[in-house]
Amino acid sequence: GQNIDQPTEMTATEGAIVQINCTYQTSGFNGLFWYQQHAGEAPTFLSYNVLDGLEEKGRFSSFLSRSKGYSYLLLKELQMKDSASYLCAVPGNTGKLIFGQGTTLQVKP
Amino acid sequence: DAGVIQSPRHEVTEMGQEVTLRCKPISGHDYLFWYRQTMMRGLELLIYFNNNVPIDDSGMPEDRFSAKMPNASFSTLKIQPSEPRDSAVYFCASSVGLARQETQYFGPGTRLLVL
């Protein structure tokens, strides 16, 4: 089966850097997604990693280590608007996405 | 493109009533997904369709839930009879392909409250 673990909550300061970790267990691996969800809104796609290493996309970067079953999302130069939940997700055996519980990030001034 | 469209955006009903949620996927997307999100259980996939055919409904809680996709531009999720524990946000999402590579685009969700 699949299992995904993320911290429930994190707090960081505006302008700082924060790393949100995700560990997963899957019977097969077909990539890992990160989604952002602001309160009261729908999840929106942030990144997709299928190979090991770091992928940078502006202020956001996502890292994957397949051998360790580990990923992280790195947010630089934090802004107040980055306060949201960040969901880690992996495709299951039939291709459907399995989501973690999400990490709620609060950015403080 | 208008994105994934869901209606209603909010629904308040009484226990025992029938509830129908509606979704219009992004044009050209072959996959449609219905999710439920609660604080306790997070975001859960209920069912997904490929080219209007249900592929995996293993997440559908029980017989009270049913979903249909009569054509490529419309899907419904029905709960009959509804119960207070069904209160949640229901999201519809669509994608060009399966999750292995393709991003899923979510609708704004329907916030359901069953009293």
PDB file of C-alpha atoms in Angstrom:
ATOM      1  CA  GLY A   1       0.000   0.000   0.000  1.00  0.00           C
ATOM      2  CA  GLN A   2       0.933   3.645   0.140  1.00  0.00           C
ATOM      3  CA  ASN A   3       1.774   5.772   3.138  1.00  0.00           C
ATOM      4  CA  ILE A   4       2.716   9.440   3.237  1.00  0.00           C
ATOM      5  CA  ASP A   5       3.952  11.405   6.237  1.00  0.00           C
ATOM      6  CA  GLN A   6       4.281  15.156   6.579  1.00  0.00           C
ATOM      7  CA  PRO A   7       4.503  17.440   9.602  1.00  0.00           C
ATOM      8  CA  THR A   8       1.111  18.833  10.529  1.00  0.00           C
ATOM      9  CA  GLU A   9       2.094  22.436  11.118  1.00  0.00           C
ATOM     10  CA  MET A  10       5.051  24.753  10.631  1.00  0.00           C
ATOM     11  CA  THR A  11       5.662  28.407  11.398  1.00  0.00           C
ATOM     12  CA  ALA A  12       8.221  30.653   9.739  1.00  0.00           C
ATOM     13  CA  THR A  13       9.063  34.323   9.456  1.00  0.00           C
ATOM     14  CA  GLU A  14       8.527  36.513   6.426  1.00  0.00           C
ATOM     15  CA  GLY A  15      11.690  36.644   4.317  1.00  0.00           C
ATOM     16  CA  ALA A  16      13.068  33.410   5.731  1.00  0.00           C
ATOM     17  CA  ILE A  17      13.541  29.972   4.184  1.00  0.00           C
ATOM     18  CA  VAL A  18      11.424  26.966   5.177  1.00  0.00           C
ATOM     19  CA  GLN A  19      11.722  23.298   4.271  1.00  0.00           C
ATOM     20  CA  ILE A  20       8.671  21.054   4.340  1.00  0.00           C
ATOM     21  CA  ASN A  21       9.491  17.355   4.433  1.00  0.00           C
ATOM     22  CA  CYS A  22       7.568  14.398   3.098  1.00  0.00           C
ATOM     23  CA  THR A  23       8.343  10.716   3.473  1.00  0.00           C
ATOM     24  CA  TYR A  24       6.487   8.103   1.507  1.00  0.00           C
ATOM     25  CA  GLN A  25       6.144   4.381   1.078  1.00  0.00           C
ATOM     26  CA  THR A  26       4.809   2.984  -2.165  1.00  0.00           C
ATOM     27  CA  SER A  27       4.843  -0.424  -3.798  1.00  0.00           C
ATOM     28  CA  GLY A  28       5.946   1.221  -7.037  1.00  0.00           C
ATOM     29  CA  PHE A  29       7.128   4.741  -7.767  1.00  0.00           C
ATOM     30  CA  ASN A  30       5.723   7.020 -10.426  1.00  0.00           C
ATOM     31  CA  GLY A  31       6.796  10.421  -9.246  1.00  0.00           C
ATOM     32  CA  LEU A  32       5.859  12.779  -6.445  1.00  0.00           C
ATOM     33  CA  PHE A  33       3.701  15.886  -6.549  1.00  0.00           C
ATOM     34  CA  TRP A  34       3.491  18.956  -4.348  1.00  0.00           C
ATOM     35  CA  TYR A  35       0.281  20.963  -4.244  1.00  0.00           C
ATOM     36  CA  GLN A  36      -0.475  24.241  -2.468  1.00  0.00           C
ATOM     37  CA  GLN A  37      -3.873  24.875  -0.916  1.00  0.00           C
ATOM     38  CA  HIS A  38      -4.889  28.217   0.558  1.00  0.00           C
ATOM     39  CA  ALA A  39      -7.605  28.147   3.190  1.00  0.00           C
ATOM     40  CA  GLY A  40     -11.013  27.767   1.614  1.00  0.00           C
ATOM     41  CA  GLU A  41      -9.598  27.190  -1.850  1.00  0.00           C
ATOM     42  CA  ALA A  42      -8.753  24.276  -4.120  1.00  0.00           C
ATOM     43  CA  PRO A  43      -5.317  22.630  -4.297  1.00  0.00           C
ATOM     44  CA  THR A  44      -3.082  23.977  -7.051  1.00  0.00           C
ATOM     45  CA  PHE A  45      -0.105  22.235  -8.629  1.00  0.00           C
ATOM     46  CA  LEU A  46       3.374  23.296  -7.528  1.00  0.00           C
ATOM     47  CA  SER A  47       5.821  20.644  -8.689  1.00  0.00           C
ATOM     48  CA  TYR A  48       6.389  17.131  -9.933  1.00  0.00           C
ATOM     49  CA  ASN A  49       9.579  15.128  -9.355  1.00  0.00           C
ATOM     50  CA  VAL A  50      10.306  11.750 -10.865  1.00  0.00           C
ATOM     51  CA  LEU A  51      14.119  11.791 -10.826  1.00  0.00           C
ATOM     52  CA  ASP A  52      16.426  12.301  -7.867  1.00  0.00           C
ATOM     53  CA  GLY A  53      17.657  15.782  -7.205  1.00  0.00           C
ATOM     54  CA  LEU A  54      16.539  19.337  -6.810  1.00  0.00           C
ATOM     55  CA  GLU A  55      14.211  21.137  -9.200  1.00  0.00           C
ATOM     56  CA  GLU A  56      14.014  24.888  -8.829  1.00  0.00           C
ATOM     57  CA  LYS A  57      11.087  27.001  -9.884  1.00  0.00           C
ATOM     58  CA  GLY A  58      11.434  30.576  -8.748  1.00  0.00           C
ATOM     59  CA  ARG A  59      11.188  30.871  -4.986  1.00  0.00           C
ATOM     60  CA  PHE A  60      10.031  27.266  -4.703  1.00  0.00           C
ATOM     61  CA  SER A  61      12.223  24.181  -5.109  1.00  0.00           C
ATOM     62  CA  SER A  62      11.421  20.510  -4.700  1.00  0.00           C
ATOM     63  CA  PHE A  63      13.854  17.732  -3.892  1.00  0.00           C
ATOM     64  CA  LEU A  64      13.497  13.989  -4.289  1.00  0.00           C
ATOM     65  CA  SER A  65      15.470  10.987  -3.076  1.00  0.00           C
ATOM     66  CA  ARG A  66      13.889   7.799  -4.332  1.00  0.00           C
ATOM     67  CA  SER A  67      16.243   5.532  -2.383  1.00  0.00           C
ATOM     68  CA  LYS A  68      15.231   7.218   0.870  1.00  0.00           C
ATOM     69  CA  GLY A  69      11.557   7.631   0.037  1.00  0.00           C
ATOM     70  CA  TYR A  70      11.945  11.301   0.834  1.00  0.00           C
ATOM     71  CA  SER A  71      11.072  14.646  -0.649  1.00  0.00           C
ATOM     72  CA  TYR A  72      11.070  18.216   0.520  1.00  0.00           C
ATOM     73  CA  LEU A  73       9.642  21.492  -0.648  1.00  0.00           C
ATOM     74  CA  LEU A  74      11.875  24.502  -0.105  1.00  0.00           C
ATOM     75  CA  LEU A  75      10.326  27.949   0.030  1.00  0.00           C
ATOM     76  CA  LYS A  76      12.692  30.920  -0.108  1.00  0.00           C
ATOM     77  CA  GLU A  77      12.100  34.589   0.653  1.00  0.00           C
ATOM     78  CA  LEU A  78       8.864  33.752   2.368  1.00  0.00           C
ATOM     79  CA  GLN A  79       5.929  36.054   1.823  1.00  0.00           C
ATOM     80  CA  MET A  80       2.744  36.336   3.816  1.00  0.00           C
ATOM     81  CA  LYS A  81       0.809  34.930   0.869  1.00  0.00           C
ATOM     82  CA  ASP A  82       2.763  31.672   1.227  1.00  0.00           C
ATOM     83  CA  SER A  83       0.667  30.865   4.309  1.00  0.00           C
ATOM     84  CA  ALA A  84      -1.194  27.773   3.130  1.00  0.00           C
ATOM     85  CA  SER A  85      -1.295  23.998   3.349  1.00  0.00           C
ATOM     86  CA  TYR A  86       1.247  22.075   1.302  1.00  0.00           C
ATOM     87  CA  LEU A  87       0.213  18.614   0.175  1.00  0.00           C
ATOM     88  CA  CYS A  88       2.596  15.870  -0.839  1.00  0.00           C
ATOM     89  CA  ALA A  89       1.083  13.247  -3.169  1.00  0.00           C
ATOM     90  CA  VAL A  90       2.182  10.099  -4.955  1.00  0.00           C
ATOM     91  CA  PRO A  91       0.404   8.069  -7.619  1.00  0.00           C
ATOM     92  CA  GLY A  92      -0.929   4.747  -6.391  1.00  0.00           C
ATOM     93  CA  ASN A  93      -0.933   1.463  -8.238  1.00  0.00           C
ATOM     94  CA  THR A  94      -3.837   2.416 -10.465  1.00  0.00           C
ATOM     95  CA  GLY A  95      -2.458   5.880 -11.133  1.00  0.00           C
ATOM     96  CA  LYS A  96      -4.753   7.711  -8.754  1.00  0.00           C
ATOM     97  CA  LEU A  97      -3.114  10.311  -6.527  1.00  0.00           C
ATOM     98  CA  ILE A  98      -2.670   9.500  -2.848  1.00  0.00           C
ATOM     99  CA  PHE A  99      -2.354  12.675  -0.784  1.00  0.00           C
ATOM    100  CA  GLY A 100      -0.641  13.228   2.522  1.00  0.00           C
ATOM    101  CA  GLN A 101      -2.507  15.033   5.281  1.00  0.00           C
ATOM    102  CA  GLY A 102      -0.781  18.260   4.358  1.00  0.00           C
ATOM    103  CA  THR A 103       1.471  20.678   6.234  1.00  0.00           C
ATOM    104  CA  THR A 104      -0.095  23.953   7.295  1.00  0.00           C
ATOM    105  CA  LEU A 105       2.475  26.708   7.033  1.00  0.00           C
ATOM    106  CA  GLN A 106       1.954  29.968   8.854  1.00  0.00           C
ATOM    107  CA  VAL A 107       4.162  32.865   7.820  1.00  0.00           C
ATOM    108  CA  LYS A 108       4.516  35.581  10.444  1.00  0.00           C
ATOM    109  CA  PRO A 109       5.700  39.148   9.935  1.00  0.00           C
TER     110      PRO A 109
ATOM    111  CA  ASP B   1     -10.349  28.279 -20.316  1.00  0.00           C
ATOM    112  CA  ALA B   2     -12.695  28.659 -17.361  1.00  0.00           C
ATOM    113  CA  GLY B   3     -11.113  25.795 -15.474  1.00  0.00           C
ATOM    114  CA  VAL B   4     -13.036  23.070 -13.701  1.00  0.00           C
ATOM    115  CA  ILE B   5     -16.518  24.269 -12.774  1.00  0.00           C
ATOM    116  CA  GLN B   6     -18.454  22.931  -9.812  1.00  0.00           C
ATOM    117  CA  SER B   7     -21.927  23.639  -8.536  1.00  0.00           C
ATOM    118  CA  PRO B   8     -23.292  24.416  -6.104  1.00  0.00           C
ATOM    119  CA  ARG B   9     -20.443  26.102  -4.226  1.00  0.00           C
ATOM    120  CA  HIS B  10     -22.243  25.652  -0.928  1.00  0.00           C
ATOM    121  CA  GLU B  11     -24.978  23.252   0.091  1.00  0.00           C
ATOM    122  CA  VAL B  12     -26.776  22.954   3.410  1.00  0.00           C
ATOM    123  CA  THR B  13     -29.257  20.141   3.738  1.00  0.00           C
ATOM    124  CA  GLU B  14     -30.930  18.008   6.329  1.00  0.00           C
ATOM    125  CA  MET B  15     -30.104  14.432   7.124  1.00  0.00           C
ATOM    126  CA  GLY B  16     -31.922  12.025   4.843  1.00  0.00           C
ATOM    127  CA  GLN B  17     -32.149  14.392   1.900  1.00  0.00           C
ATOM    128  CA  GLU B  18     -30.639  13.683  -1.498  1.00  0.00           C
ATOM    129  CA  VAL B  19     -27.667  15.795  -2.520  1.00  0.00           C
ATOM    130  CA  THR B  20     -26.364  16.153  -6.076  1.00  0.00           C
ATOM    131  CA  LEU B  21     -23.035  17.766  -6.813  1.00  0.00           C
ATOM    132  CA  ARG B  22     -22.105  18.757 -10.353  1.00  0.00           C
ATOM    133  CA  CYS B  23     -18.860  19.147 -12.241  1.00  0.00           C
ATOM    134  CA  LYS B  24     -17.766  20.337 -15.648  1.00  0.00           C
ATOM    135  CA  PRO B  25     -14.163  19.348 -16.412  1.00  0.00           C
ATOM    136  CA  ILE B  26     -11.711  21.268 -18.542  1.00  0.00           C
ATOM    137  CA  SER B  27     -12.401  20.663 -22.216  1.00  0.00           C
ATOM    138  CA  GLY B  28     -10.077  18.050 -23.676  1.00  0.00           C
ATOM    139  CA  HIS B  29      -9.278  16.403 -20.366  1.00  0.00           C
ATOM    140  CA  ASP B  30      -9.914  12.664 -20.477  1.00  0.00           C
ATOM    141  CA  TYR B  31      -9.792  12.055 -16.724  1.00  0.00           C
ATOM    142  CA  LEU B  32     -12.189  13.276 -14.076  1.00  0.00           C
ATOM    143  CA  PHE B  33     -11.745  12.781 -10.339  1.00  0.00           C
ATOM    144  CA  TRP B  34     -14.042  13.254  -7.351  1.00  0.00           C
ATOM    145  CA  TYR B  35     -12.353  13.957  -3.995  1.00  0.00           C
ATOM    146  CA  ARG B  36     -13.617  14.569  -0.489  1.00  0.00           C
ATOM    147  CA  GLN B  37     -11.676  16.647   2.032  1.00  0.00           C
ATOM    148  CA  THR B  38     -12.186  16.724   5.796  1.00  0.00           C
ATOM    149  CA  MET B  39      -9.995  17.808   8.673  1.00  0.00           C
ATOM    150  CA  MET B  40      -9.834  14.291  10.012  1.00  0.00           C
ATOM    151  CA  ARG B  41      -9.142  12.345   6.835  1.00  0.00           C
ATOM    152  CA  GLY B  42      -7.553  14.917   4.550  1.00  0.00           C
ATOM    153  CA  LEU B  43      -8.047  14.714   0.799  1.00  0.00           C
ATOM    154  CA  GLU B  44      -9.425  11.363  -0.342  1.00  0.00           C
ATOM    155  CA  LEU B  45     -10.154  10.139  -3.846  1.00  0.00           C
ATOM    156  CA  LEU B  46     -13.685   8.808  -4.150  1.00  0.00           C
ATOM    157  CA  ILE B  47     -13.833   7.787  -7.814  1.00  0.00           C
ATOM    158  CA  TYR B  48     -12.301   8.615 -11.149  1.00  0.00           C
ATOM    159  CA  PHE B  49     -13.407   8.340 -14.762  1.00  0.00           C
ATOM    160  CA  ASN B  50     -11.492   7.890 -17.984  1.00  0.00           C
ATOM    161  CA  ASN B  51     -13.354   8.885 -21.147  1.00  0.00           C
ATOM    162  CA  ASN B  52     -16.608   8.885 -19.166  1.00  0.00           C
ATOM    163  CA  VAL B  53     -16.081   5.336 -17.847  1.00  0.00           C
ATOM    164  CA  PRO B  54     -15.624   4.762 -14.091  1.00  0.00           C
ATOM    165  CA  ILE B  55     -12.205   3.199 -13.545  1.00  0.00           C
ATOM    166  CA  ASP B  56     -11.679   3.091  -9.805  1.00  0.00           C
ATOM    167  CA  ASP B  57     -14.490   3.589  -7.308  1.00  0.00           C
ATOM    168  CA  SER B  58     -12.754   1.919  -4.380  1.00  0.00           C
ATOM    169  CA  GLY B  59     -12.864   5.172  -2.444  1.00  0.00           C
ATOM    170  CA  MET B  60     -16.634   5.516  -2.543  1.00  0.00           C
ATOM    171  CA  PRO B  61     -17.672   5.197   1.110  1.00  0.00           C
ATOM    172  CA  GLU B  62     -20.817   3.145   0.714  1.00  0.00           C
ATOM    173  CA  ASP B  63     -23.884   2.534  -1.385  1.00  0.00           C
ATOM    174  CA  ARG B  64     -25.298   5.909  -0.491  1.00  0.00           C
ATOM    175  CA  PHE B  65     -22.754   7.468  -2.840  1.00  0.00           C
ATOM    176  CA  SER B  66     -23.001   7.206  -6.609  1.00  0.00           C
ATOM    177  CA  ALA B  67     -21.302   9.015  -9.478  1.00  0.00           C
ATOM    178  CA  LYS B  68     -22.058   9.299 -13.155  1.00  0.00           C
ATOM    179  CA  MET B  69     -20.465  10.849 -16.196  1.00  0.00           C
ATOM    180  CA  PRO B  70     -23.009  10.848 -19.029  1.00  0.00           C
ATOM    181  CA  ASN B  71     -20.717  12.780 -21.367  1.00  0.00           C
ATOM    182  CA  ALA B  72     -17.257  14.309 -21.565  1.00  0.00           C
ATOM    183  CA  SER B  73     -18.358  17.657 -20.172  1.00  0.00           C
ATOM    184  CA  PHE B  74     -20.471  16.705 -17.173  1.00  0.00           C
ATOM    185  CA  SER B  75     -20.353  14.547 -14.077  1.00  0.00           C
ATOM    186  CA  THR B  76     -22.482  14.204 -10.951  1.00  0.00           C
ATOM    187  CA  LEU B  77     -21.833  12.879  -7.471  1.00  0.00           C
ATOM    188  CA  LYS B  78     -24.985  11.934  -5.624  1.00  0.00           C
ATOM    189  CA  ILE B  79     -25.495  11.159  -1.949  1.00  0.00           C
ATOM    190  CA  GLN B  80     -28.788   9.528  -1.022  1.00  0.00           C
ATOM    191  CA  PRO B  81     -29.693   9.615   1.798  1.00  0.00           C
ATOM    192  CA  SER B  82     -27.245  12.151   3.205  1.00  0.00           C
ATOM    193  CA  GLU B  83     -25.888  11.907   6.760  1.00  0.00           C
ATOM    194  CA  PRO B  84     -24.118  14.463   9.000  1.00  0.00           C
ATOM    195  CA  ARG B  85     -20.820  12.579   8.584  1.00  0.00           C
ATOM    196  CA  ASP B  86     -20.940  13.383   4.874  1.00  0.00           C
ATOM    197  CA  SER B  87     -20.259  17.022   5.689  1.00  0.00           C
ATOM    198  CA  ALA B  88     -17.044  17.902   3.858  1.00  0.00           C
ATOM    199  CA  VAL B  89     -15.660  19.787   0.900  1.00  0.00           C
ATOM    200  CA  TYR B  90     -16.068  17.849  -2.326  1.00  0.00           C
ATOM    201  CA  PHE B  91     -13.627  18.639  -5.103  1.00  0.00           C
ATOM    202  CA  CYS B  92     -13.792  17.670  -8.724  1.00  0.00           C
ATOM    203  CA  ALA B  93     -10.543  17.603 -10.700  1.00  0.00           C
ATOM    204  CA  SER B  94      -9.599  16.810 -14.272  1.00  0.00           C
ATOM    205  CA  SER B  95      -6.422  15.991 -16.140  1.00  0.00           C
ATOM    206  CA  VAL B  96      -5.189  15.152 -19.592  1.00  0.00           C
ATOM    207  CA  GLY B  97      -3.683  11.875 -18.434  1.00  0.00           C
ATOM    208  CA  LEU B  98      -3.192   9.814 -15.334  1.00  0.00           C
ATOM    209  CA  ALA B  99      -1.297  11.089 -12.302  1.00  0.00           C
ATOM    210  CA  ARG B 100       1.982   9.529 -13.337  1.00  0.00           C
ATOM    211  CA  GLN B 101       2.833  12.579 -15.288  1.00  0.00           C
ATOM    212  CA  GLU B 102      -0.122  14.821 -15.646  1.00  0.00           C
ATOM    213  CA  THR B 103      -1.158  17.628 -13.354  1.00  0.00           C
ATOM    214  CA  GLN B 104      -4.652  17.510 -11.986  1.00  0.00           C
ATOM    215  CA  TYR B 105      -6.623  20.746 -12.043  1.00  0.00           C
ATOM    216  CA  PHE B 106      -9.081  21.157  -9.210  1.00  0.00           C
ATOM    217  CA  GLY B 107     -12.402  22.926  -9.198  1.00  0.00           C
ATOM    218  CA  PRO B 108     -13.319  25.373  -6.414  1.00  0.00           C
ATOM    219  CA  GLY B 109     -15.145  22.681  -4.453  1.00  0.00           C
ATOM    220  CA  THR B 110     -18.621  22.258  -2.995  1.00  0.00           C
ATOM    221  CA  ARG B 111     -18.893  22.826   0.736  1.00  0.00           C
ATOM    222  CA  LEU B 112     -21.536  20.441   2.001  1.00  0.00           C
ATOM    223  CA  LEU B 113     -23.102  20.654   5.427  1.00  0.00           C
ATOM    224  CA  VAL B 114     -25.592  17.988   6.430  1.00  0.00           C
ATOM    225  CA  LEU B 115     -27.573  18.898   9.543  1.00  0.00           C
TER     226      LEU B 115
END
